[in-house]
PDB file of C-alpha atoms in Angstrom:
ATOM      1  CA  UNK L   1      56.447 159.934  61.864  1.00 32.00           C
ATOM      2  CA  UNK L   2      59.520 157.117  63.273  1.00 36.00           C
ATOM      3  CA  UNK L   3      62.064 159.060  65.288  1.00 38.00           C
ATOM      4  CA  UNK L   4      65.597 157.988  65.983  1.00 43.00           C
ATOM      5  CA  UNK L   5      68.174 159.547  68.734  1.00 45.00           C
ATOM      6  CA  UNK L   6      70.396 161.991  67.789  1.00 41.00           C
ATOM      7  CA  UNK L   7      73.023 161.208  70.379  1.00 41.00           C
ATOM      8  CA  UNK L   8      72.139 158.797  73.544  1.00 39.00           C
ATOM      9  CA  UNK L   9      69.974 161.694  74.756  1.00 39.00           C
ATOM     10  CA  UNK L  10      68.438 163.637  72.068  1.00 40.00           C
ATOM     11  CA  UNK L  11      66.726 163.186  69.019  1.00 41.00           C
ATOM     12  CA  UNK L  12      67.509 163.061  65.134  1.00 43.00           C
ATOM     13  CA  UNK L  13      64.733 165.239  63.601  1.00 42.00           C
ATOM     14  CA  UNK L  14      63.223 165.283  60.182  1.00 44.00           C
ATOM     15  CA  UNK L  15      64.344 168.574  58.676  1.00 40.00           C
ATOM     16  CA  UNK L  16      61.224 168.456  56.643  1.00 41.00           C
ATOM     17  CA  UNK L  17      58.950 168.912  59.596  1.00 46.00           C
ATOM     18  CA  UNK L  18      57.121 172.140  59.808  1.00 43.00           C
ATOM     19  CA  UNK L  19      59.057 173.054  63.515  1.00 49.00           C
ATOM     20  CA  UNK L  20      62.124 175.667  62.890  1.00 57.00           C
ATOM     21  CA  UNK L  21      64.671 173.843  65.384  1.00 66.00           C
ATOM     22  CA  UNK L  22      67.700 175.622  63.966  1.00 76.00           C
ATOM     23  CA  UNK L  23      67.449 178.364  66.750  1.00 79.00           C
ATOM     24  CA  UNK L  24      67.137 175.189  69.554  1.00 80.00           C
ATOM     25  CA  UNK L  25      70.639 173.511  67.510  1.00 82.00           C
ATOM     26  CA  UNK L  26      72.186 176.518  68.164  1.00 87.00           C
ATOM     27  CA  UNK L  27      71.292 176.724  72.004  1.00 86.00           C
ATOM     28  CA  UNK L  28      72.559 173.245  72.214  1.00 86.00           C
ATOM     29  CA  UNK L  29      75.950 173.971  70.829  1.00 90.00           C
ATOM     30  CA  UNK L  30      76.296 176.732  72.814  1.00 91.00           C
ATOM     31  CA  UNK L  31      75.352 175.192  76.265  1.00 90.00           C
ATOM     32  CA  UNK L  32      77.273 172.368  75.390  1.00 92.00           C
ATOM     33  CA  UNK L  33      80.462 174.438  74.772  1.00 93.00           C
ATOM     34  CA  UNK L  34      79.879 175.661  77.748  1.00 92.00           C
ATOM     35  CA  UNK L  35      79.386 172.404  80.216  1.00 92.00           C
ATOM     36  CA  UNK L  36      82.621 171.394  77.993  1.00 94.00           C
ATOM     37  CA  UNK L  37      84.777 174.032  78.865  1.00 93.00           C
ATOM     38  CA  UNK L  38      83.363 174.554  82.604  1.00 91.00           C
ATOM     39  CA  UNK L  39      83.087 170.778  83.308  1.00 91.00           C
ATOM     40  CA  UNK L  40      86.364 169.612  82.083  1.00 93.00           C
ATOM     41  CA  UNK L  41      88.496 172.034  83.866  1.00 89.00           C
ATOM     42  CA  UNK L  42      86.338 172.601  86.954  1.00 86.00           C
ATOM     43  CA  UNK L  43      86.012 168.529  87.172  1.00 90.00           C
ATOM     44  CA  UNK L  44      89.730 168.232  86.257  1.00 89.00           C
ATOM     45  CA  UNK L  45      90.357 170.439  89.427  1.00 83.00           C
ATOM     46  CA  UNK L  46      88.112 168.947  91.716  1.00 84.00           C
ATOM     47  CA  UNK L  47      90.210 165.509  90.456  1.00 88.00           C
ATOM     48  CA  UNK L  48      93.193 166.903  91.372  1.00 82.00           C
ATOM     49  CA  UNK L  49      92.646 168.231  94.855  1.00 80.00           C
ATOM     50  CA  UNK L  50      90.867 165.271  96.210  1.00 81.00           C
ATOM     51  CA  UNK L  51      93.188 162.812  94.301  1.00 82.00           C
ATOM     52  CA  UNK L  52      96.293 164.551  95.154  1.00 80.00           C
ATOM     53  CA  UNK L  53      96.018 167.284  97.519  1.00 73.00           C
ATOM     54  CA  UNK L  54      93.887 165.612 100.056  1.00 74.00           C
ATOM     55  CA  UNK L  55      94.252 162.883 102.737  1.00 80.00           C
ATOM     56  CA  UNK L  56      92.560 160.077 101.162  1.00 85.00           C
ATOM     57  CA  UNK L  57      88.843 159.183 103.396  1.00 86.00           C
ATOM     58  CA  UNK L  58      85.432 158.207 102.647  1.00 89.00           C
ATOM     59  CA  UNK L  59      84.397 161.403 101.490  1.00 83.00           C
ATOM     60  CA  UNK L  60      86.790 162.621  99.422  1.00 86.00           C
ATOM     61  CA  UNK L  61      86.472 159.140  97.252  1.00 93.00           C
ATOM     62  CA  UNK L  62      82.590 160.001  96.839  1.00 92.00           C
ATOM     63  CA  UNK L  63      83.578 163.186  95.631  1.00 88.00           C
ATOM     64  CA  UNK L  64      86.527 162.016  93.525  1.00 91.00           C
ATOM     65  CA  UNK L  65      84.478 159.659  91.376  1.00 95.00           C
ATOM     66  CA  UNK L  66      81.456 161.917  91.576  1.00 92.00           C
ATOM     67  CA  UNK L  67      83.958 164.207  89.681  1.00 91.00           C
ATOM     68  CA  UNK L  68      85.834 161.577  87.522  1.00 95.00           C
ATOM     69  CA  UNK L  69      81.977 160.648  86.425  1.00 95.00           C
ATOM     70  CA  UNK L  70      81.355 164.474  84.984  1.00 93.00           C
ATOM     71  CA  UNK L  71      84.731 165.088  83.941  1.00 95.00           C
ATOM     72  CA  UNK L  72      84.682 161.699  81.363  1.00 96.00           C
ATOM     73  CA  UNK L  73      80.933 162.894  80.358  1.00 95.00           C
ATOM     74  CA  UNK L  74      82.247 166.837  79.336  1.00 94.00           C
ATOM     75  CA  UNK L  75      85.540 165.124  77.913  1.00 95.00           C
ATOM     76  CA  UNK L  76      83.525 163.560  75.439  1.00 95.00           C
ATOM     77  CA  UNK L  77      81.258 166.465  74.225  1.00 94.00           C
ATOM     78  CA  UNK L  78      82.656 167.847  71.350  1.00 95.00           C
ATOM     79  CA  UNK L  79      81.470 164.717  69.789  1.00 94.00           C
ATOM     80  CA  UNK L  80      78.135 165.494  70.220  1.00 91.00           C
ATOM     81  CA  UNK L  81      79.197 169.354  69.527  1.00 92.00           C
ATOM     82  CA  UNK L  82      80.314 168.377  66.214  1.00 93.00           C
ATOM     83  CA  UNK L  83      77.416 166.299  65.464  1.00 91.00           C
ATOM     84  CA  UNK L  84      75.140 168.866  66.158  1.00 88.00           C
ATOM     85  CA  UNK L  85      76.921 171.510  63.992  1.00 90.00           C
ATOM     86  CA  UNK L  86      77.099 169.453  61.122  1.00 89.00           C
ATOM     87  CA  UNK L  87      73.480 168.569  60.725  1.00 85.00           C
ATOM     88  CA  UNK L  88      73.796 165.685  62.886  1.00 87.00           C
ATOM     89  CA  UNK L  89      76.228 163.700  59.959  1.00 89.00           C
ATOM     90  CA  UNK L  90      78.615 161.616  61.869  1.00 91.00           C
ATOM     91  CA  UNK L  91      81.693 161.340  60.398  1.00 90.00           C
ATOM     92  CA  UNK L  92      83.675 159.832  63.282  1.00 91.00           C
ATOM     93  CA  UNK L  93      83.072 155.941  62.434  1.00 89.00           C
ATOM     94  CA  UNK L  94      81.112 153.228  64.160  1.00 90.00           C
ATOM     95  CA  UNK L  95      83.442 153.036  67.176  1.00 93.00           C
ATOM     96  CA  UNK L  96      83.022 156.169  68.416  1.00 93.00           C
ATOM     97  CA  UNK L  97      79.571 155.895  67.680  1.00 93.00           C
ATOM     98  CA  UNK L  98      78.878 153.115  70.243  1.00 93.00           C
ATOM     99  CA  UNK L  99      81.912 154.642  72.691  1.00 94.00           C
ATOM    100  CA  UNK L 100      80.284 158.474  72.707  1.00 93.00           C
ATOM    101  CA  UNK L 101      76.687 156.668  73.385  1.00 92.00           C
ATOM    102  CA  UNK L 102      77.923 154.308  75.861  1.00 95.00           C
ATOM    103  CA  UNK L 103      79.941 156.661  78.097  1.00 95.00           C
ATOM    104  CA  UNK L 104      77.249 159.272  78.032  1.00 93.00           C
ATOM    105  CA  UNK L 105      74.810 156.512  79.542  1.00 94.00           C
ATOM    106  CA  UNK L 106      77.824 154.938  81.844  1.00 95.00           C
ATOM    107  CA  UNK L 107      78.513 158.605  83.554  1.00 94.00           C
ATOM    108  CA  UNK L 108      74.748 159.196  83.839  1.00 93.00           C
ATOM    109  CA  UNK L 109      74.200 156.078  85.595  1.00 95.00           C
ATOM    110  CA  UNK L 110      77.551 156.302  87.413  1.00 95.00           C
ATOM    111  CA  UNK L 111      76.720 159.712  89.141  1.00 93.00           C
ATOM    112  CA  UNK L 112      73.346 159.006  90.379  1.00 93.00           C
ATOM    113  CA  UNK L 113      74.489 155.494  91.875  1.00 95.00           C
ATOM    114  CA  UNK L 114      77.392 157.501  93.744  1.00 94.00           C
ATOM    115  CA  UNK L 115      74.933 160.434  94.684  1.00 91.00           C
ATOM    116  CA  UNK L 116      72.821 157.540  96.172  1.00 93.00           C
ATOM    117  CA  UNK L 117      75.547 155.848  98.005  1.00 94.00           C
ATOM    118  CA  UNK L 118      76.588 159.217  99.238  1.00 90.00           C
ATOM    119  CA  UNK L 119      72.702 159.995 100.826  1.00 89.00           C
ATOM    120  CA  UNK L 120      73.274 156.153 102.160  1.00 92.00           C
ATOM    121  CA  UNK L 121      76.535 156.476 103.664  1.00 91.00           C
ATOM    122  CA  UNK L 122      75.336 159.876 105.255  1.00 88.00           C
ATOM    123  CA  UNK L 123      72.138 158.203 106.625  1.00 88.00           C
ATOM    124  CA  UNK L 124      74.068 155.506 108.193  1.00 90.00           C
ATOM    125  CA  UNK L 125      76.562 157.915 109.777  1.00 87.00           C
ATOM    126  CA  UNK L 126      73.676 159.853 111.537  1.00 85.00           C
ATOM    127  CA  UNK L 127      70.970 156.690 112.222  1.00 86.00           C
ATOM    128  CA  UNK L 128      73.889 154.226 112.779  1.00 86.00           C
ATOM    129  CA  UNK L 129      76.756 156.456 114.005  1.00 82.00           C
ATOM    130  CA  UNK L 130      78.339 153.804 116.351  1.00 85.00           C
ATOM    131  CA  UNK L 131      78.346 151.221 113.255  1.00 85.00           C
ATOM    132  CA  UNK L 132      79.338 153.538 111.019  1.00 82.00           C
ATOM    133  CA  UNK L 133      82.222 154.941 112.860  1.00 83.00           C
ATOM    134  CA  UNK L 134      83.518 151.357 112.999  1.00 85.00           C
ATOM    135  CA  UNK L 135      82.914 149.813 109.288  1.00 85.00           C
ATOM    136  CA  UNK L 136      83.516 153.482 107.151  1.00 88.00           C
ATOM    137  CA  UNK L 137      86.761 152.877 105.822  1.00 91.00           C
ATOM    138  CA  UNK L 138      88.373 154.170 102.488  1.00 91.00           C
ATOM    139  CA  UNK L 139      89.091 150.883 101.051  1.00 93.00           C
ATOM    140  CA  UNK L 140      85.293 149.522 101.336  1.00 93.00           C
ATOM    141  CA  UNK L 141      84.418 153.188  99.760  1.00 93.00           C
ATOM    142  CA  UNK L 142      86.801 152.373  96.874  1.00 95.00           C
ATOM    143  CA  UNK L 143      85.358 148.752  96.460  1.00 96.00           C
ATOM    144  CA  UNK L 144      81.912 150.239  96.827  1.00 95.00           C
ATOM    145  CA  UNK L 145      82.446 152.863  93.951  1.00 96.00           C
ATOM    146  CA  UNK L 146      83.864 149.639  91.931  1.00 97.00           C
ATOM    147  CA  UNK L 147      80.862 148.098  92.273  1.00 97.00           C
ATOM    148  CA  UNK L 148      78.860 151.033  91.172  1.00 97.00           C
ATOM    149  CA  UNK L 149      80.963 151.504  88.085  1.00 97.00           C
ATOM    150  CA  UNK L 150      80.345 147.983  86.986  1.00 97.00           C
ATOM    151  CA  UNK L 151      76.684 148.098  87.829  1.00 97.00           C
ATOM    152  CA  UNK L 152      76.536 151.012  85.457  1.00 96.00           C
ATOM    153  CA  UNK L 153      78.661 149.365  83.083  1.00 96.00           C
ATOM    154  CA  UNK L 154      75.984 146.565  82.999  1.00 96.00           C
ATOM    155  CA  UNK L 155      73.144 148.948  82.620  1.00 95.00           C
ATOM    156  CA  UNK L 156      75.064 150.883  79.914  1.00 94.00           C
ATOM    157  CA  UNK L 157      76.003 148.108  77.794  1.00 94.00           C
ATOM    158  CA  UNK L 158      73.008 147.502  75.851  1.00 92.00           C
ATOM    159  CA  UNK L 159      74.154 150.974  74.125  1.00 89.00           C
ATOM    160  CA  UNK L 160      77.039 149.431  72.861  1.00 89.00           C
ATOM    161  CA  UNK L 161      75.057 146.878  71.266  1.00 88.00           C
ATOM    162  CA  UNK L 162      72.127 148.847  69.477  1.00 89.00           C
ATOM    163  CA  UNK L 163      73.794 152.248  68.754  1.00 90.00           C
ATOM    164  CA  UNK L 164      75.417 151.974  65.603  1.00 88.00           C
ATOM    165  CA  UNK L 165      76.345 153.989  62.186  1.00 89.00           C
ATOM    166  CA  UNK L 166      73.286 154.332  59.617  1.00 86.00           C
ATOM    167  CA  UNK L 167      73.478 155.283  56.148  1.00 82.00           C
ATOM    168  CA  UNK L 168      70.858 158.099  55.388  1.00 79.00           C
ATOM    169  CA  UNK L 169      72.243 158.144  51.544  1.00 78.00           C
ATOM    170  CA  UNK L 170      75.503 158.279  50.013  1.00 75.00           C
ATOM    171  CA  UNK L 171      76.871 160.919  51.563  1.00 77.00           C
ATOM    172  CA  UNK L 172      75.298 161.266  54.898  1.00 82.00           C
ATOM    173  CA  UNK L 173      75.489 158.326  57.692  1.00 88.00           C
ATOM    174  CA  UNK L 174      73.883 159.184  61.394  1.00 87.00           C
ATOM    175  CA  UNK L 175      74.779 157.398  64.740  1.00 89.00           C
ATOM    176  CA  UNK L 176      71.389 156.287  65.824  1.00 86.00           C
ATOM    177  CA  UNK L 177      69.720 153.260  66.997  1.00 84.00           C
ATOM    178  CA  UNK L 178      69.710 149.781  65.145  1.00 83.00           C
ATOM    179  CA  UNK L 179      67.198 147.485  66.923  1.00 82.00           C
ATOM    180  CA  UNK L 180      66.757 144.932  63.774  1.00 75.00           C
ATOM    181  CA  UNK L 181      64.235 144.685  61.040  1.00 75.00           C
ATOM    182  CA  UNK L 182      61.538 143.697  62.963  1.00 78.00           C
ATOM    183  CA  UNK L 183      58.970 146.695  63.720  1.00 79.00           C
ATOM    184  CA  UNK L 184      57.133 145.456  66.557  1.00 81.00           C
ATOM    185  CA  UNK L 185      61.052 144.351  68.107  1.00 83.00           C
ATOM    186  CA  UNK L 186      61.956 147.706  67.733  1.00 83.00           C
ATOM    187  CA  UNK L 187      59.380 149.496  69.393  1.00 84.00           C
ATOM    188  CA  UNK L 188      59.959 147.001  72.383  1.00 88.00           C
ATOM    189  CA  UNK L 189      63.400 147.479  72.640  1.00 87.00           C
ATOM    190  CA  UNK L 190      63.008 151.088  72.328  1.00 86.00           C
ATOM    191  CA  UNK L 191      60.487 151.388  75.471  1.00 89.00           C
ATOM    192  CA  UNK L 192      62.582 148.787  77.401  1.00 91.00           C
ATOM    193  CA  UNK L 193      66.255 150.795  77.285  1.00 91.00           C
ATOM    194  CA  UNK L 194      63.685 154.319  78.146  1.00 90.00           C
ATOM    195  CA  UNK L 195      61.929 152.342  80.869  1.00 92.00           C
ATOM    196  CA  UNK L 196      64.791 150.725  82.527  1.00 93.00           C
ATOM    197  CA  UNK L 197      66.665 153.968  82.273  1.00 92.00           C
ATOM    198  CA  UNK L 198      63.852 155.887  83.981  1.00 92.00           C
ATOM    199  CA  UNK L 199      63.238 153.205  87.063  1.00 94.00           C
ATOM    200  CA  UNK L 200      66.921 152.551  87.813  1.00 94.00           C
ATOM    201  CA  UNK L 201      68.589 155.981  86.840  1.00 92.00           C
ATOM    202  CA  UNK L 202      65.812 158.396  88.415  1.00 91.00           C
ATOM    203  CA  UNK L 203      62.734 156.887  90.033  1.00 92.00           C
ATOM    204  CA  UNK L 204      64.105 154.131  92.311  1.00 94.00           C
ATOM    205  CA  UNK L 205      67.418 156.474  93.416  1.00 92.00           C
ATOM    206  CA  UNK L 206      64.999 159.227  93.974  1.00 91.00           C
ATOM    207  CA  UNK L 207      62.950 156.913  96.586  1.00 93.00           C
ATOM    208  CA  UNK L 208      66.299 155.807  98.123  1.00 93.00           C
ATOM    209  CA  UNK L 209      67.524 159.532  98.329  1.00 90.00           C
ATOM    210  CA  UNK L 210      64.787 160.821  99.986  1.00 90.00           C
ATOM    211  CA  UNK L 211      64.053 157.890 102.201  1.00 92.00           C
ATOM    212  CA  UNK L 212      67.972 158.739 103.864  1.00 90.00           C
ATOM    213  CA  UNK L 213      66.786 162.036 103.870  1.00 86.00           C
ATOM    214  CA  UNK L 214      63.560 161.353 105.885  1.00 88.00           C
ATOM    215  CA  UNK L 215      65.180 159.153 108.056  1.00 88.00           C
ATOM    216  CA  UNK L 216      68.018 161.624 109.107  1.00 84.00           C
ATOM    217  CA  UNK L 217      65.240 164.315 109.466  1.00 81.00           C
ATOM    218  CA  UNK L 218      63.536 162.109 112.142  1.00 81.00           C
ATOM    219  CA  UNK L 219      66.726 161.036 113.630  1.00 81.00           C
ATOM    220  CA  UNK L 220      67.495 164.518 114.065  1.00 76.00           C
ATOM    221  CA  UNK L 221      64.070 165.342 115.633  1.00 75.00           C
ATOM    222  CA  UNK L 222      64.195 162.912 118.581  1.00 77.00           C
ATOM    223  CA  UNK L 223      67.592 164.296 119.286  1.00 70.00           C
ATOM    224  CA  UNK L 224      67.110 166.324 122.584  1.00 52.00           C
ATOM    225  CA  UNK L 225      70.189 168.670 121.807  1.00 56.00           C
ATOM    226  CA  UNK L 226      69.900 170.895 118.913  1.00 55.00           C
ATOM    227  CA  UNK L 227      71.309 169.571 115.691  1.00 57.00           C
ATOM    228  CA  UNK L 228      71.941 171.971 112.278  1.00 56.00           C
ATOM    229  CA  UNK L 229      71.222 170.663 108.974  1.00 58.00           C
ATOM    230  CA  UNK L 230      74.303 172.862 107.664  1.00 59.00           C
ATOM    231  CA  UNK L 231      76.654 169.893 107.003  1.00 58.00           C
ATOM    232  CA  UNK L 232      74.227 168.545 104.650  1.00 68.00           C
ATOM    233  CA  UNK L 233      73.966 171.656 102.561  1.00 74.00           C
ATOM    234  CA  UNK L 234      76.648 170.470  99.825  1.00 73.00           C
ATOM    235  CA  UNK L 235      75.365 167.382  99.531  1.00 78.00           C
ATOM    236  CA  UNK L 236      71.603 168.376  99.271  1.00 82.00           C
ATOM    237  CA  UNK L 237      72.215 170.998  96.702  1.00 82.00           C
ATOM    238  CA  UNK L 238      74.411 168.636  94.379  1.00 83.00           C
ATOM    239  CA  UNK L 239      71.504 165.922  94.638  1.00 85.00           C
ATOM    240  CA  UNK L 240      68.856 168.240  94.097  1.00 87.00           C
ATOM    241  CA  UNK L 241      70.278 170.053  91.360  1.00 88.00           C
ATOM    242  CA  UNK L 242      71.342 166.606  89.393  1.00 88.00           C
ATOM    243  CA  UNK L 243      67.901 165.621  89.766  1.00 88.00           C
ATOM    244  CA  UNK L 244      66.180 169.196  88.844  1.00 90.00           C
ATOM    245  CA  UNK L 245      68.430 169.087  85.478  1.00 90.00           C
ATOM    246  CA  UNK L 246      67.483 165.499  84.765  1.00 90.00           C
ATOM    247  CA  UNK L 247      63.432 165.671  85.301  1.00 92.00           C
ATOM    248  CA  UNK L 248      63.043 167.173  81.687  1.00 91.00           C
ATOM    249  CA  UNK L 249      64.610 164.928  80.083  1.00 91.00           C
ATOM    250  CA  UNK L 250      63.087 161.926  81.626  1.00 89.00           C
ATOM    251  CA  UNK L 251      59.523 163.657  81.071  1.00 89.00           C
ATOM    252  CA  UNK L 252      60.301 163.966  77.540  1.00 87.00           C
ATOM    253  CA  UNK L 253      61.437 160.669  77.342  1.00 87.00           C
ATOM    254  CA  UNK L 254      58.427 159.144  78.394  1.00 86.00           C
ATOM    255  CA  UNK L 255      56.074 161.314  76.403  1.00 84.00           C
ATOM    256  CA  UNK L 256      57.942 160.123  73.396  1.00 82.00           C
ATOM    257  CA  UNK L 257      57.054 156.496  74.039  1.00 80.00           C
ATOM    258  CA  UNK L 258      53.084 157.400  73.892  1.00 76.00           C
ATOM    259  CA  UNK L 259      53.646 159.791  70.610  1.00 66.00           C
ATOM    260  CA  UNK L 260      53.009 158.060  67.271  1.00 61.00           C
ATOM    261  CA  UNK L 261      52.077 159.168  63.948  1.00 55.00           C
ATOM    262  CA  UNK L 262      50.282 162.856  63.759  1.00 61.00           C
ATOM    263  CA  UNK L 263      49.932 163.111  67.743  1.00 63.00           C
ATOM    264  CA  UNK L 264      50.397 166.971  68.790  1.00 65.00           C
ATOM    265  CA  UNK L 265      52.428 165.674  71.667  1.00 67.00           C
ATOM    266  CA  UNK L 266      54.986 164.393  68.754  1.00 71.00           C
ATOM    267  CA  UNK L 267      55.951 168.192  67.973  1.00 73.00           C
ATOM    268  CA  UNK L 268      56.239 168.984  71.589  1.00 75.00           C
ATOM    269  CA  UNK L 269      58.775 166.303  72.456  1.00 77.00           C
ATOM    270  CA  UNK L 270      60.851 167.738  69.139  1.00 76.00           C
ATOM    271  CA  UNK L 271      60.832 171.085  70.544  1.00 77.00           C
ATOM    272  CA  UNK L 272      61.214 170.209  74.264  1.00 81.00           C
ATOM    273  CA  UNK L 273      63.983 167.363  74.224  1.00 83.00           C
ATOM    274  CA  UNK L 274      67.121 169.719  72.822  1.00 82.00           C
ATOM    275  CA  UNK L 275      66.146 172.373  75.409  1.00 84.00           C
ATOM    276  CA  UNK L 276      65.868 169.045  78.132  1.00 88.00           C
ATOM    277  CA  UNK L 277      69.330 167.564  76.877  1.00 87.00           C
ATOM    278  CA  UNK L 278      71.058 170.756  77.050  1.00 86.00           C
ATOM    279  CA  UNK L 279      69.619 171.049  80.658  1.00 89.00           C
ATOM    280  CA  UNK L 280      70.733 167.406  81.825  1.00 89.00           C
ATOM    281  CA  UNK L 281      74.575 167.926  80.196  1.00 87.00           C
ATOM    282  CA  UNK L 282      74.738 171.061  81.563  1.00 86.00           C
ATOM    283  CA  UNK L 283      74.552 169.509  85.194  1.00 87.00           C
ATOM    284  CA  UNK L 284      77.849 167.838  84.826  1.00 86.00           C
ATOM    285  CA  UNK L 285      79.832 171.033  85.103  1.00 86.00           C
ATOM    286  CA  UNK L 286      77.723 172.783  88.128  1.00 85.00           C
ATOM    287  CA  UNK L 287      79.022 170.658  91.016  1.00 79.00           C
ATOM    288  CA  UNK L 288      82.553 172.556  91.147  1.00 76.00           C
ATOM    289  CA  UNK L 289      80.452 175.507  91.259  1.00 77.00           C
ATOM    290  CA  UNK L 290      78.285 174.361  94.174  1.00 76.00           C
ATOM    291  CA  UNK L 291      81.308 173.010  96.078  1.00 69.00           C
ATOM    292  CA  UNK L 292      83.265 176.600  96.063  1.00 62.00           C
ATOM    293  CA  UNK L 293      80.165 179.028  96.143  1.00 63.00           C
ATOM    294  CA  UNK L 294      78.674 177.271  99.319  1.00 59.00           C
ATOM    295  CA  UNK L 295      81.354 178.384 101.477  1.00 47.00           C
ATOM    296  CA  UNK L 296      80.180 180.989 104.115  1.00 47.00           C
ATOM    297  CA  UNK L 297      83.621 183.050 103.367  1.00 41.00           C
ATOM    298  CA  UNK L 298      83.429 182.791  99.343  1.00 39.00           C
ATOM    299  CA  UNK L 299      83.836 186.212  98.805  1.00 43.00           C
ATOM    300  CA  UNK L 300      86.286 186.916 101.241  1.00 46.00           C
ATOM    301  CA  UNK L 301      88.398 183.835  99.827  1.00 42.00           C
ATOM    302  CA  UNK L 302      87.596 184.649  96.084  1.00 38.00           C
ATOM    303  CA  UNK L 303      90.178 187.695  96.983  1.00 44.00           C
ATOM    304  CA  UNK L 304      93.122 185.096  97.149  1.00 48.00           C
ATOM    305  CA  UNK L 305      94.799 183.345  94.348  1.00 41.00           C
ATOM    306  CA  UNK L 306      92.686 180.683  92.943  1.00 49.00           C
ATOM    307  CA  UNK L 307      95.376 178.128  93.094  1.00 48.00           C
ATOM    308  CA  UNK L 308      95.747 179.114  97.090  1.00 55.00           C
ATOM    309  CA  UNK L 309      92.480 178.943  97.825  1.00 50.00           C
ATOM    310  CA  UNK L 310      90.927 176.052  95.601  1.00 53.00           C
ATOM    311  CA  UNK L 311      92.511 173.260  97.707  1.00 59.00           C
ATOM    312  CA  UNK L 312      91.871 174.844 101.265  1.00 58.00           C
ATOM    313  CA  UNK L 313      87.934 175.932 100.209  1.00 57.00           C
ATOM    314  CA  UNK L 314      86.929 172.210  98.849  1.00 58.00           C
ATOM    315  CA  UNK L 315      88.793 170.623 102.046  1.00 55.00           C
ATOM    316  CA  UNK L 316      86.697 173.071 104.133  1.00 59.00           C
ATOM    317  CA  UNK L 317      83.614 172.065 102.214  1.00 56.00           C
ATOM    318  CA  UNK L 318      84.130 168.015 102.099  1.00 56.00           C
ATOM    319  CA  UNK L 319      85.063 168.139 105.725  1.00 56.00           C
ATOM    320  CA  UNK L 320      82.100 170.270 106.484  1.00 54.00           C
ATOM    321  CA  UNK L 321      79.728 167.095 105.196  1.00 51.00           C
ATOM    322  CA  UNK L 322      81.172 165.083 107.879  1.00 48.00           C
TER     323      UNK L 322
END
């Protein structure tokens, strides 16, 4: 059976399949809705605080751009919610079909690129402290973020080209891949997009981030006075959460490339992909929660009014990172 993607991250399933996916689709709608509500409100608050209530610094610029990526991602989730709820019938036209897919991939790449940049910045601050103190400026941080967003746009551009509205019948149309009429070329392009996404949005960033924190750990081990890893806890938590949420998605994407015809693993992909996609989507609403909940005096400050404690708490978290 030949499969298509439902949204950028998720498959359109043949409803004549023996597998009953209705409950998984309902679960996806619920998780998407929660991610939309928490993601837009939480990341919107982070953007407001880091962008307007804090003094501009390298640290706030990193977190501001990460929150922007998550906010944009969750802001577009209602399209995926509606698409799933309507049985994968796309009524929004070709422009939103392309834009929705592009935005989802763009924000995924930008998030992982920014997390990688944060880890490299942290590594330089520890391993080359004098150099970092002289060269780390908000202007350079903004320039780096612009480069990373542009790079994410380059990696996401194929989804503008290959996503389109496809007619299934006179009354049903779907937002799916359009790789051309040649069967071999369709397979090649699908594999190329999947492998590229796996390498540059997961594997290589993982290697870089692990290398950075290994270098930090080694540097700290050579310092005679005792140093604590406590300042890294928020960055580490955000990074680990991102990769844990995206691991299942990439695993099922790779499995799908190898599954053909009556291969039993194809059914495993059909069952697992909606769950993996929901987990990946849900990641975008977790960072604001981590920023606040990892404060030592969280329970104490929770008693205060939210608007009053919000800026103070986030300021404390971001300052503690560096």
